[in-house]
C-alpha cells in the first residue's frame, strides 16, 4: 500500500497550512498566525518541507523546490538581523513563494511517497557507494531511496561529498546543480538535519535527471549548447591542476603566513579579465604560487565582487558571483569533503553559466570614487540612497522589452553606487548599510528571493574578508538592491505594508 510522507502532528499541520491555503489568502492567513504567536522559524521550516514534499521539478531550474529551498539560509539570516516588523518580511515572502509553487500547475501539487522496505541493515559505506552509483547512473528513484538511508547513517559532510561528484561536474551546464545542492545543506543547517531526507530527495532527483551529455555526440540541443561544450571540457580543469602540480601535497587549506598581497594580486587579475571563462588557469597559477585554498577563495570573492561592479547588468537574478563564492566557502569548511572536490569547485567557478555569461556586461568602471572628504552624515547618505533606489522605475519581469540577460542598468544606478562608495570609505557603519539594503530587497518578490541570497552572501563575505579590501561587498549589496528592489510586480509587499500599518 502506498503511503505518503508525513511529519509529527504539529509540523504536519503547519506544512498542510502552506500546501492547502489558497494563493490569494496566504499572506493574510500567515500574518494571522504570526500575530497569534506562531514562531517565524517554524513557518520557514514548514515552507521548506512543503515545497520539497509537494512540488515537482520543472524542465528548467526556475520552479519546484530549487529556489525556495536555496533561499532558506538567506531568509533565516535576514530574520535574525532585520529590526522589528521588518524581520517578518522574508518569512512572509518565503511562505508565499512555497505556496505559489505548490499551486502552479507546472510544478504542483505533487506527492512524496514514504519508502517501504529500505535496507536499514546496510552499512554506511555501502549506502554512500550505492547513492553515488544511482546518481551517476541517472536512477532518480534509487537515488532518493539511498539518500534517505544516507541521512540515517552518514554525516552531512559525507553525504555532500557524494553529491558533489555530479554537482561540480554539471556546474557549467547550470550553476543550480551546484548551488541547489550546497544551499539545500545550508537550509538543513537552519531547520534541522532531521528533515534531511525530505529536503535532499528532490536534490538527488535533480542531480540524477537527464542523460550524461557525452551521449549527444555532435548534437547539442538549443540553448544549452554552450554549457554542454564546457561540460565536455571538464577534464581540462583536471589537466590544469596536473600542469601546475596543484594537489593536496602542494597546496594548504589554510596558511599562517600573511597572504594579503597574493590575495589582492589575484583579485586584481580576476577583476581585469574580459573573458570570465578564461580564469581557471589564473586561479590555478595563484595556488601554484603558494596561495592556500582559503586565500584563493578570498581573492575570488574580492575579484568577483569587483567584476559585479564592472557589470552593467540590471537582471535581478544576477547574484551567482556572490552566492557562488559563499557556497564554496561553506564547502571548504567540511573535513569530509575531499580535497579534490575543494580544488575543482574553486577552479570551476568561472565556468558557471550565470557567471561566465556576464562577459558582455563588463562595461562599467569599478574603481572607487575618490573625491573630497564626505561632509554628509551617515543617516543622510543612507536616506538618500534609499530614496533614490525607491524612485527607480525598474522592470516588470513578466513583460520585459528584451531578454532578461540583456537588461542594462540606468545611469542612476551608477550614481547610487558612488554614494555607497563614499559611505563605506568615510568609515560609516557598514552593518547599517546592509540592514538598509536587506529591508529594500524584502519588498520584491518577483525574483524568487535572489535578492535575499546576494544580500546574505555579500554580508558574510564582507565579515570574513581582508578589512582593506572588503568594502567592495558592501557596495555590491547596494548595487544589487538598486537592481532588485524596483523589480515588478510587487505582489505581496503592498498587502503586507497595509496590514502592518493597520495593526
Tab-separated table of C-alpha atoms in Angstrom:
chain	number	residue	atom	x	y	z
A	1	UNK	CA	0.000	0.000	0.000
A	2	UNK	CA	1.341	3.446	-0.928
A	3	UNK	CA	1.854	5.812	1.982
A	4	UNK	CA	2.847	9.459	1.719
A	5	UNK	CA	5.476	11.195	3.805
A	6	UNK	CA	4.053	12.700	6.980
A	7	UNK	CA	5.528	14.626	9.892
A	8	UNK	CA	4.727	14.861	13.570
A	9	UNK	CA	1.271	16.328	14.222
A	10	UNK	CA	2.405	19.900	14.918
A	11	UNK	CA	4.736	20.077	11.926
A	12	UNK	CA	2.207	18.341	9.673
A	13	UNK	CA	-0.425	20.964	10.480
A	14	UNK	CA	1.933	23.782	9.542
A	15	UNK	CA	3.044	22.073	6.337
A	16	UNK	CA	-0.554	21.406	5.298
A	17	UNK	CA	-1.388	25.038	6.008
A	18	UNK	CA	1.178	26.116	3.415
A	19	UNK	CA	0.113	23.422	0.980
A	20	UNK	CA	-3.648	23.951	1.243
A	21	UNK	CA	-4.142	27.686	1.732
A	22	UNK	CA	-5.307	29.418	-1.482
A	23	UNK	CA	-2.710	31.708	-3.032
A	24	UNK	CA	-4.858	34.804	-2.704
A	25	UNK	CA	-5.101	34.448	1.074
A	26	UNK	CA	-1.697	33.021	2.055
A	27	UNK	CA	-0.239	36.370	3.156
A	28	UNK	CA	-3.252	37.343	5.250
A	29	UNK	CA	-3.517	33.944	6.932
A	30	UNK	CA	0.228	33.741	7.576
A	31	UNK	CA	0.147	37.174	9.207
A	32	UNK	CA	-2.777	35.994	11.347
A	33	UNK	CA	-0.684	33.104	12.613
A	34	UNK	CA	2.311	35.332	13.324
A	35	UNK	CA	0.155	37.792	15.241
A	36	UNK	CA	-1.235	34.896	17.260
A	37	UNK	CA	2.274	33.949	18.357
A	38	UNK	CA	3.417	31.448	15.747
A	39	UNK	CA	7.209	31.255	15.719
A	40	UNK	CA	8.533	32.691	12.435
A	41	UNK	CA	11.187	29.986	12.167
A	42	UNK	CA	8.521	27.290	12.471
A	43	UNK	CA	6.807	28.676	9.367
A	44	UNK	CA	10.109	28.908	7.483
A	45	UNK	CA	10.717	25.244	8.306
A	46	UNK	CA	7.218	24.329	7.173
A	47	UNK	CA	7.733	26.215	3.901
A	48	UNK	CA	10.927	24.277	3.160
A	49	UNK	CA	9.205	20.968	3.884
A	50	UNK	CA	6.016	21.786	1.988
A	51	UNK	CA	7.774	22.919	-1.190
A	52	UNK	CA	10.053	19.860	-1.066
A	53	UNK	CA	7.201	17.399	-0.432
A	54	UNK	CA	4.531	18.835	-2.705
A	55	UNK	CA	6.177	20.244	-5.845
A	56	UNK	CA	7.846	18.666	-8.847
A	57	UNK	CA	10.957	19.882	-10.636
A	58	UNK	CA	10.090	21.503	-13.975
A	59	UNK	CA	12.243	21.156	-17.074
A	60	UNK	CA	14.378	24.205	-16.251
A	61	UNK	CA	15.651	25.438	-12.892
A	62	UNK	CA	13.023	28.092	-12.114
A	63	UNK	CA	10.480	26.075	-10.244
A	64	UNK	CA	9.749	23.384	-7.728
A	65	UNK	CA	11.795	23.471	-4.532
A	66	UNK	CA	15.062	24.750	-6.032
A	67	UNK	CA	14.887	28.479	-5.322
A	68	UNK	CA	12.583	28.369	-2.268
A	69	UNK	CA	14.918	25.891	-0.544
A	70	UNK	CA	18.096	27.612	-1.746
A	71	UNK	CA	16.787	30.838	-0.219
A	72	UNK	CA	16.173	29.452	3.287
A	73	UNK	CA	19.685	30.261	4.516
A	74	UNK	CA	19.286	33.894	3.464
A	75	UNK	CA	15.775	34.104	4.930
A	76	UNK	CA	16.949	32.900	8.324
A	77	UNK	CA	19.906	35.259	8.205
A	78	UNK	CA	17.696	38.245	7.435
A	79	UNK	CA	15.144	37.165	10.036
A	80	UNK	CA	17.861	37.374	12.656
A	81	UNK	CA	19.182	40.800	11.679
A	82	UNK	CA	16.270	42.907	10.458
A	83	UNK	CA	14.611	45.024	13.159
A	84	UNK	CA	11.009	44.803	14.376
A	85	UNK	CA	8.263	44.035	11.877
A	86	UNK	CA	10.774	44.155	9.014
A	87	UNK	CA	12.053	40.770	10.179
A	88	UNK	CA	8.706	39.242	9.213
A	89	UNK	CA	9.043	40.274	5.554
A	90	UNK	CA	11.428	37.490	4.498
A	91	UNK	CA	9.318	34.952	6.408
A	92	UNK	CA	6.136	36.030	4.639
A	93	UNK	CA	7.841	36.036	1.257
A	94	UNK	CA	9.302	32.575	1.935
A	95	UNK	CA	5.907	31.112	2.833
A	96	UNK	CA	4.196	32.819	-0.099
A	97	UNK	CA	6.787	31.554	-2.585
A	98	UNK	CA	6.464	27.961	-1.387
A	99	UNK	CA	2.682	28.230	-1.565
A	100	UNK	CA	2.864	29.712	-5.071
A	101	UNK	CA	4.989	26.859	-6.398
A	102	UNK	CA	2.696	24.244	-4.892
A	103	UNK	CA	-0.333	25.822	-6.582
A	104	UNK	CA	1.176	26.383	-10.032
A	105	UNK	CA	0.202	23.564	-12.432
A	106	UNK	CA	3.730	23.385	-13.871
A	107	UNK	CA	5.169	22.140	-10.573
A	108	UNK	CA	2.441	21.265	-8.097
A	109	UNK	CA	0.754	19.733	-6.362
A	110	UNK	CA	2.925	16.635	-6.079
A	111	UNK	CA	3.163	13.852	-3.515
A	112	UNK	CA	6.282	12.408	-1.858
A	113	UNK	CA	5.981	8.685	-1.229
A	114	UNK	CA	7.212	7.216	2.042
A	115	UNK	CA	9.630	4.424	1.161
A	116	UNK	CA	8.927	0.918	2.447
A	117	UNK	CA	11.381	-1.962	2.839
A	118	UNK	CA	14.527	0.154	2.996
A	119	UNK	CA	17.636	-1.839	3.802
A	120	UNK	CA	18.329	-0.367	7.225
A	121	UNK	CA	20.970	-3.050	7.864
A	122	UNK	CA	23.238	-1.745	5.111
A	123	UNK	CA	26.444	-0.214	6.428
A	124	UNK	CA	27.367	3.418	5.820
A	125	UNK	CA	29.998	2.673	3.190
A	126	UNK	CA	27.556	0.592	1.145
A	127	UNK	CA	24.832	3.232	1.399
A	128	UNK	CA	27.100	6.046	0.212
A	129	UNK	CA	28.539	3.926	-2.585
A	130	UNK	CA	25.044	2.945	-3.803
A	131	UNK	CA	23.937	6.569	-3.618
A	132	UNK	CA	26.864	7.646	-5.790
A	133	UNK	CA	26.191	4.848	-8.300
A	134	UNK	CA	22.478	5.682	-8.507
A	135	UNK	CA	23.082	9.383	-9.161
A	136	UNK	CA	25.811	8.701	-11.702
A	137	UNK	CA	23.538	6.176	-13.429
A	138	UNK	CA	20.645	8.682	-13.569
A	139	UNK	CA	18.464	6.419	-11.415
A	140	UNK	CA	16.382	9.107	-9.747
A	141	UNK	CA	14.129	6.907	-7.614
A	142	UNK	CA	17.017	4.755	-6.418
A	143	UNK	CA	18.921	7.949	-5.593
A	144	UNK	CA	16.035	9.051	-3.385
A	145	UNK	CA	15.957	5.712	-1.571
A	146	UNK	CA	19.689	5.723	-0.914
A	147	UNK	CA	19.826	9.344	0.223
A	148	UNK	CA	17.024	8.551	2.684
A	149	UNK	CA	19.228	5.839	4.181
A	150	UNK	CA	22.303	8.067	3.980
A	151	UNK	CA	20.578	10.644	6.172
A	152	UNK	CA	20.220	7.915	8.821
A	153	UNK	CA	23.786	6.664	8.679
A	154	UNK	CA	26.159	9.347	7.396
A	155	UNK	CA	27.198	12.853	8.384
A	156	UNK	CA	26.151	15.904	6.324
A	157	UNK	CA	29.707	16.263	5.021
A	158	UNK	CA	29.857	12.631	3.917
A	159	UNK	CA	26.570	12.962	2.043
A	160	UNK	CA	27.630	16.258	0.473
A	161	UNK	CA	30.885	14.705	-0.713
A	162	UNK	CA	28.909	12.123	-2.694
A	163	UNK	CA	26.534	14.686	-4.200
A	164	UNK	CA	29.444	16.857	-5.331
A	165	UNK	CA	30.661	14.162	-7.736
A	166	UNK	CA	27.881	15.196	-10.125
A	167	UNK	CA	27.107	18.706	-8.827
A	168	UNK	CA	30.593	20.065	-9.573
A	169	UNK	CA	30.841	18.427	-12.973
A	170	UNK	CA	27.427	19.754	-14.023
A	171	UNK	CA	28.095	23.298	-12.839
A	172	UNK	CA	28.992	24.521	-16.382
A	173	UNK	CA	25.614	23.298	-17.646
A	174	UNK	CA	23.686	25.144	-14.977
A	175	UNK	CA	25.011	26.654	-11.742
A	176	UNK	CA	21.985	25.332	-9.890
A	177	UNK	CA	23.281	21.759	-9.913
A	178	UNK	CA	25.995	23.031	-7.573
A	179	UNK	CA	24.182	25.845	-5.781
A	180	UNK	CA	20.949	23.973	-5.032
A	181	UNK	CA	22.996	21.132	-3.549
A	182	UNK	CA	25.042	23.414	-1.291
A	183	UNK	CA	22.199	25.692	-0.239
A	184	UNK	CA	19.908	22.749	0.487
A	185	UNK	CA	22.530	21.658	3.014
A	186	UNK	CA	22.625	25.184	4.427
A	187	UNK	CA	18.838	25.121	4.663
A	188	UNK	CA	19.079	21.916	6.690
A	189	UNK	CA	21.642	23.555	8.959
A	190	UNK	CA	18.922	26.114	9.698
A	191	UNK	CA	15.817	23.924	10.021
A	192	UNK	CA	17.451	20.716	11.276
A	193	UNK	CA	19.040	17.693	9.643
A	194	UNK	CA	16.238	15.511	10.989
A	195	UNK	CA	14.490	16.673	7.813
A	196	UNK	CA	17.473	15.741	5.638
A	197	UNK	CA	15.813	13.077	3.518
A	198	UNK	CA	12.803	15.300	2.747
A	199	UNK	CA	14.896	18.241	1.544
A	200	UNK	CA	17.573	16.165	-0.193
A	201	UNK	CA	15.286	13.803	-2.105
A	202	UNK	CA	14.456	16.480	-4.706
A	203	UNK	CA	18.142	17.432	-4.790
A	204	UNK	CA	19.284	13.962	-5.795
A	205	UNK	CA	16.361	13.667	-8.209
A	206	UNK	CA	17.619	16.879	-9.807
A	207	UNK	CA	21.202	15.616	-9.964
A	208	UNK	CA	20.085	12.288	-11.445
A	209	UNK	CA	17.874	13.656	-14.188
A	210	UNK	CA	18.911	13.883	-17.856
A	211	UNK	CA	21.336	11.633	-19.616
A	212	UNK	CA	25.059	12.096	-19.477
A	213	UNK	CA	25.682	14.679	-22.178
A	214	UNK	CA	28.595	12.820	-23.705
A	215	UNK	CA	25.926	10.668	-25.376
A	216	UNK	CA	24.804	13.535	-27.604
A	217	UNK	CA	27.812	13.227	-29.914
A	218	UNK	CA	27.928	16.311	-32.113
A	219	UNK	CA	24.333	17.197	-31.348
A	220	UNK	CA	23.778	19.882	-28.733
A	221	UNK	CA	20.194	20.884	-28.030
A	222	UNK	CA	19.434	24.572	-28.405
A	223	UNK	CA	20.136	26.968	-25.588
A	224	UNK	CA	22.392	24.624	-23.606
A	225	UNK	CA	24.875	24.066	-26.440
A	226	UNK	CA	27.431	26.371	-24.839
A	227	UNK	CA	27.068	24.655	-21.472
A	228	UNK	CA	27.485	21.202	-22.970
A	229	UNK	CA	30.689	22.425	-24.573
A	230	UNK	CA	32.139	23.409	-21.214
A	231	UNK	CA	30.770	20.235	-19.626
A	232	UNK	CA	32.666	18.130	-22.150
A	233	UNK	CA	35.845	20.114	-21.434
A	234	UNK	CA	35.693	19.396	-17.704
A	235	UNK	CA	38.818	17.233	-17.796
A	236	UNK	CA	40.750	20.306	-18.953
A	237	UNK	CA	40.361	21.612	-15.402
A	238	UNK	CA	41.945	18.459	-14.007
A	239	UNK	CA	44.742	18.821	-16.553
A	240	UNK	CA	45.407	22.364	-15.284
A	241	UNK	CA	45.949	21.012	-11.789
A	242	UNK	CA	48.411	18.445	-13.096
A	243	UNK	CA	50.188	21.007	-15.259
A	244	UNK	CA	50.828	23.285	-12.275
A	245	UNK	CA	51.373	20.433	-9.775
A	246	UNK	CA	48.470	21.642	-7.632
A	247	UNK	CA	47.246	18.984	-5.217
A	248	UNK	CA	46.794	18.207	-1.545
A	249	UNK	CA	50.551	17.826	-1.046
A	250	UNK	CA	51.467	21.178	-2.610
A	251	UNK	CA	48.600	23.474	-1.538
A	252	UNK	CA	47.497	24.216	2.006
A	253	UNK	CA	43.879	24.546	3.061
A	254	UNK	CA	44.868	27.484	5.263
A	255	UNK	CA	48.160	29.179	5.943
A	256	UNK	CA	49.585	31.046	8.908
A	257	UNK	CA	51.546	33.339	6.590
A	258	UNK	CA	50.240	36.732	5.534
A	259	UNK	CA	48.623	36.206	2.136
A	260	UNK	CA	47.273	39.738	1.733
A	261	UNK	CA	49.439	40.721	-1.220
A	262	UNK	CA	48.807	37.470	-3.108
A	263	UNK	CA	45.065	37.724	-2.421
A	264	UNK	CA	44.937	41.280	-3.749
A	265	UNK	CA	47.007	40.312	-6.792
A	266	UNK	CA	44.576	37.511	-7.645
A	267	UNK	CA	41.612	39.831	-7.092
A	268	UNK	CA	43.162	42.389	-9.439
A	269	UNK	CA	43.621	39.784	-12.169
A	270	UNK	CA	40.080	38.481	-11.793
A	271	UNK	CA	38.602	41.962	-11.895
A	272	UNK	CA	40.547	42.941	-15.026
A	273	UNK	CA	39.500	39.928	-17.107
A	274	UNK	CA	37.405	40.320	-20.263
A	275	UNK	CA	36.527	36.636	-20.732
A	276	UNK	CA	35.472	35.197	-17.388
A	277	UNK	CA	35.725	31.583	-18.532
A	278	UNK	CA	39.482	32.093	-19.069
A	279	UNK	CA	40.067	32.452	-15.312
A	280	UNK	CA	40.666	28.817	-14.237
A	281	UNK	CA	44.331	28.974	-15.228
A	282	UNK	CA	44.739	32.281	-13.341
A	283	UNK	CA	43.252	30.679	-10.227
A	284	UNK	CA	45.368	27.525	-10.508
A	285	UNK	CA	48.522	29.599	-11.061
A	286	UNK	CA	47.793	31.526	-7.871
A	287	UNK	CA	47.631	28.278	-5.898
A	288	UNK	CA	50.788	27.031	-7.604
A	289	UNK	CA	52.431	30.263	-6.448
A	290	UNK	CA	51.704	29.390	-2.820
A	291	UNK	CA	48.195	30.710	-2.143
A	292	UNK	CA	46.109	28.481	0.133
A	293	UNK	CA	42.585	27.342	-0.727
A	294	UNK	CA	41.045	29.894	1.632
A	295	UNK	CA	43.357	32.595	0.330
A	296	UNK	CA	42.415	31.700	-3.235
A	297	UNK	CA	38.742	31.850	-2.355
A	298	UNK	CA	39.202	35.281	-0.805
A	299	UNK	CA	40.891	36.549	-3.954
A	300	UNK	CA	37.962	35.145	-5.968
A	301	UNK	CA	35.494	36.750	-3.574
A	302	UNK	CA	37.055	40.224	-3.782
A	303	UNK	CA	37.769	39.986	-7.509
A	304	UNK	CA	34.321	38.605	-8.236
A	305	UNK	CA	32.612	41.422	-6.354
A	306	UNK	CA	34.654	43.898	-8.377
A	307	UNK	CA	33.521	42.136	-11.552
A	308	UNK	CA	29.956	42.603	-10.363
A	309	UNK	CA	30.590	46.345	-10.006
A	310	UNK	CA	32.013	46.389	-13.539
A	311	UNK	CA	28.834	44.792	-14.850
A	312	UNK	CA	26.037	46.986	-16.187
A	313	UNK	CA	23.529	44.189	-15.581
A	314	UNK	CA	20.031	45.101	-14.492
A	315	UNK	CA	18.955	41.469	-14.196
A	316	UNK	CA	17.663	40.789	-10.644
A	317	UNK	CA	18.708	37.148	-10.985
A	318	UNK	CA	22.405	38.017	-11.448
A	319	UNK	CA	23.572	37.072	-7.972
A	320	UNK	CA	25.656	34.000	-8.711
A	321	UNK	CA	29.083	35.613	-8.351
A	322	UNK	CA	28.372	36.207	-4.682
A	323	UNK	CA	26.283	33.144	-3.903
A	324	UNK	CA	28.852	31.005	-5.717
A	325	UNK	CA	31.783	32.197	-3.618
A	326	UNK	CA	29.787	31.959	-0.371
A	327	UNK	CA	28.766	28.379	-1.260
A	328	UNK	CA	32.393	27.451	-1.867
A	329	UNK	CA	33.425	28.921	1.471
A	330	UNK	CA	30.790	26.715	3.105
A	331	UNK	CA	32.111	23.680	1.196
A	332	UNK	CA	35.699	24.308	2.312
A	333	UNK	CA	34.546	24.003	5.919
A	334	UNK	CA	33.741	20.281	5.645
A	335	UNK	CA	36.534	17.914	6.640
A	336	UNK	CA	34.652	15.060	4.958
A	337	UNK	CA	34.649	16.756	1.547
A	338	UNK	CA	37.623	15.582	-0.494
A	339	UNK	CA	40.481	17.939	-1.281
A	340	UNK	CA	39.909	17.267	-4.971
A	341	UNK	CA	36.303	18.442	-4.714
A	342	UNK	CA	37.501	21.580	-2.945
A	343	UNK	CA	40.039	22.270	-5.678
A	344	UNK	CA	37.623	21.546	-8.525
A	345	UNK	CA	34.890	23.711	-7.012
A	346	UNK	CA	37.261	26.691	-6.898
A	347	UNK	CA	38.708	26.420	-10.375
A	348	UNK	CA	35.298	25.587	-11.864
A	349	UNK	CA	33.726	28.794	-10.536
A	350	UNK	CA	34.449	30.869	-13.692
A	351	UNK	CA	32.769	28.220	-15.863
A	352	UNK	CA	29.452	28.643	-14.031
A	353	UNK	CA	26.920	29.618	-16.698
A	354	UNK	CA	25.359	32.531	-14.811
A	355	UNK	CA	28.808	33.951	-14.118
A	356	UNK	CA	30.577	33.456	-17.443
A	357	UNK	CA	27.701	34.898	-19.492
A	358	UNK	CA	28.322	38.314	-17.870
A	359	UNK	CA	31.224	38.988	-20.274
A	360	UNK	CA	29.098	41.278	-22.432
A	361	UNK	CA	28.065	43.357	-19.391
A	362	UNK	CA	31.561	44.343	-18.171
A	363	UNK	CA	31.355	47.951	-19.342
A	364	UNK	CA	31.409	49.957	-16.094
A	365	UNK	CA	34.451	51.213	-14.209
A	366	UNK	CA	34.572	49.626	-10.757
A	367	UNK	CA	37.250	51.937	-9.348
A	368	UNK	CA	36.331	53.744	-6.099
A	369	UNK	CA	35.124	57.325	-6.366
A	370	UNK	CA	37.942	59.457	-4.941
A	371	UNK	CA	36.801	62.963	-4.070
A	372	UNK	CA	36.927	65.415	-1.163
A	373	UNK	CA	36.102	64.086	2.335
A	374	UNK	CA	32.424	63.237	2.852
A	375	UNK	CA	30.504	66.022	4.609
A	376	UNK	CA	27.091	64.383	4.814
A	377	UNK	CA	26.197	62.349	7.889
A	378	UNK	CA	25.736	58.577	7.624
A	379	UNK	CA	21.986	58.937	8.145
A	380	UNK	CA	21.768	61.498	5.353
A	381	UNK	CA	23.634	59.231	2.949
A	382	UNK	CA	21.551	56.191	3.882
A	383	UNK	CA	18.333	58.137	3.396
A	384	UNK	CA	19.462	59.476	0.036
A	385	UNK	CA	20.472	56.027	-1.214
A	386	UNK	CA	17.204	54.500	-0.059
A	387	UNK	CA	15.041	57.191	-1.651
A	388	UNK	CA	16.929	57.101	-4.938
A	389	UNK	CA	16.575	53.321	-5.087
A	390	UNK	CA	12.853	53.527	-4.347
A	391	UNK	CA	12.437	56.154	-7.064
A	392	UNK	CA	13.926	53.909	-9.759
A	393	UNK	CA	11.373	52.738	-12.289
A	394	UNK	CA	12.551	49.150	-12.578
A	395	UNK	CA	11.162	46.451	-14.872
A	396	UNK	CA	8.146	44.187	-14.879
A	397	UNK	CA	9.762	40.762	-15.282
A	398	UNK	CA	6.531	39.387	-16.760
A	399	UNK	CA	6.720	41.867	-19.661
A	400	UNK	CA	10.326	42.675	-20.494
A	401	UNK	CA	11.447	44.753	-23.501
A	402	UNK	CA	14.433	42.442	-24.151
A	403	UNK	CA	15.760	39.083	-22.986
A	404	UNK	CA	16.433	39.450	-19.263
A	405	UNK	CA	20.190	38.806	-19.658
A	406	UNK	CA	20.435	41.989	-21.740
A	407	UNK	CA	18.814	44.430	-19.318
A	408	UNK	CA	21.126	47.404	-18.778
A	409	UNK	CA	21.008	49.400	-15.572
A	410	UNK	CA	20.412	53.151	-15.936
A	411	UNK	CA	22.998	55.805	-15.124
A	412	UNK	CA	21.171	56.489	-11.852
A	413	UNK	CA	22.340	53.100	-10.567
A	414	UNK	CA	25.937	54.190	-11.035
A	415	UNK	CA	25.304	57.358	-9.068
A	416	UNK	CA	23.802	55.314	-6.227
A	417	UNK	CA	26.881	53.061	-6.261
A	418	UNK	CA	29.077	56.153	-5.931
A	419	UNK	CA	27.101	57.176	-2.842
A	420	UNK	CA	27.702	53.732	-1.373
A	421	UNK	CA	31.428	54.044	-2.073
A	422	UNK	CA	31.523	57.385	-0.312
A	423	UNK	CA	29.640	55.910	2.656
A	424	UNK	CA	31.999	52.976	3.215
A	425	UNK	CA	35.188	54.937	2.545
A	426	UNK	CA	34.072	57.565	5.069
A	427	UNK	CA	34.220	54.816	7.700
A	428	UNK	CA	30.492	54.848	8.431
A	429	UNK	CA	28.592	51.896	9.934
A	430	UNK	CA	28.518	49.247	7.218
A	431	UNK	CA	26.195	46.959	9.191
A	432	UNK	CA	23.580	49.743	8.998
A	433	UNK	CA	24.112	49.855	5.236
A	434	UNK	CA	23.494	46.111	4.963
A	435	UNK	CA	20.344	46.458	7.070
A	436	UNK	CA	19.048	49.124	4.702
A	437	UNK	CA	19.716	47.063	1.577
A	438	UNK	CA	18.185	43.944	3.136
A	439	UNK	CA	14.994	45.784	4.025
A	440	UNK	CA	14.766	47.112	0.470
A	441	UNK	CA	15.037	43.739	-1.249
A	442	UNK	CA	12.388	42.302	1.082
A	443	UNK	CA	9.833	44.396	-0.810
A	444	UNK	CA	10.465	42.463	-4.016
A	445	UNK	CA	9.034	39.019	-4.733
A	446	UNK	CA	9.447	38.625	-8.498
A	447	UNK	CA	12.967	37.139	-8.458
A	448	UNK	CA	12.226	34.232	-6.104
A	449	UNK	CA	14.392	35.543	-3.272
A	450	UNK	CA	17.500	36.048	-5.407
A	451	UNK	CA	17.953	39.443	-3.802
A	452	UNK	CA	17.952	37.835	-0.365
A	453	UNK	CA	20.674	35.414	-1.429
A	454	UNK	CA	23.098	38.081	-2.624
A	455	UNK	CA	22.473	40.271	0.406
A	456	UNK	CA	23.276	37.445	2.795
A	457	UNK	CA	26.265	36.230	0.780
A	458	UNK	CA	27.764	39.720	0.448
A	459	UNK	CA	27.368	40.338	4.197
A	460	UNK	CA	29.016	37.030	5.042
A	461	UNK	CA	31.901	37.700	2.671
A	462	UNK	CA	32.286	41.252	3.984
A	463	UNK	CA	32.635	39.930	7.520
A	464	UNK	CA	35.438	37.488	6.708
A	465	UNK	CA	37.456	39.243	4.005
A	466	UNK	CA	40.500	41.495	4.419
A	467	UNK	CA	39.333	44.774	6.056
A	468	UNK	CA	41.202	46.852	3.473
A	469	UNK	CA	39.563	45.102	0.515
A	470	UNK	CA	36.141	44.054	1.752
A	471	UNK	CA	34.416	47.385	1.052
A	472	UNK	CA	33.530	46.071	-2.384
A	473	UNK	CA	30.991	43.631	-0.914
A	474	UNK	CA	29.074	46.393	0.846
A	475	UNK	CA	28.968	48.486	-2.319
A	476	UNK	CA	27.892	45.440	-4.334
A	477	UNK	CA	24.975	44.953	-1.929
A	478	UNK	CA	23.805	48.497	-2.685
A	479	UNK	CA	24.201	47.999	-6.426
A	480	UNK	CA	22.163	44.809	-6.297
A	481	UNK	CA	19.457	46.416	-4.169
A	482	UNK	CA	19.155	49.118	-6.838
A	483	UNK	CA	18.572	46.384	-9.420
A	484	UNK	CA	16.375	44.159	-7.302
A	485	UNK	CA	14.129	46.397	-5.208
A	486	UNK	CA	12.399	48.184	-8.141
A	487	UNK	CA	11.692	44.883	-9.952
A	488	UNK	CA	7.985	44.327	-10.509
A	489	UNK	CA	5.400	43.016	-9.989
A	490	UNK	CA	5.249	43.574	-6.225
A	491	UNK	CA	2.576	41.014	-5.456
A	492	UNK	CA	2.854	40.828	-1.689
A	493	UNK	CA	4.600	43.867	-0.224
A	494	UNK	CA	1.709	46.361	-0.603
A	495	UNK	CA	-0.602	43.916	1.188
A	496	UNK	CA	1.963	43.297	3.923
A	497	UNK	CA	2.681	47.015	4.418
A	498	UNK	CA	-1.031	47.844	4.626
A	499	UNK	CA	-1.629	45.100	7.187
A	500	UNK	CA	1.330	46.150	9.342
A	501	UNK	CA	0.271	49.803	9.201
A	502	UNK	CA	-3.246	48.895	10.315
A	503	UNK	CA	-2.041	46.776	13.235
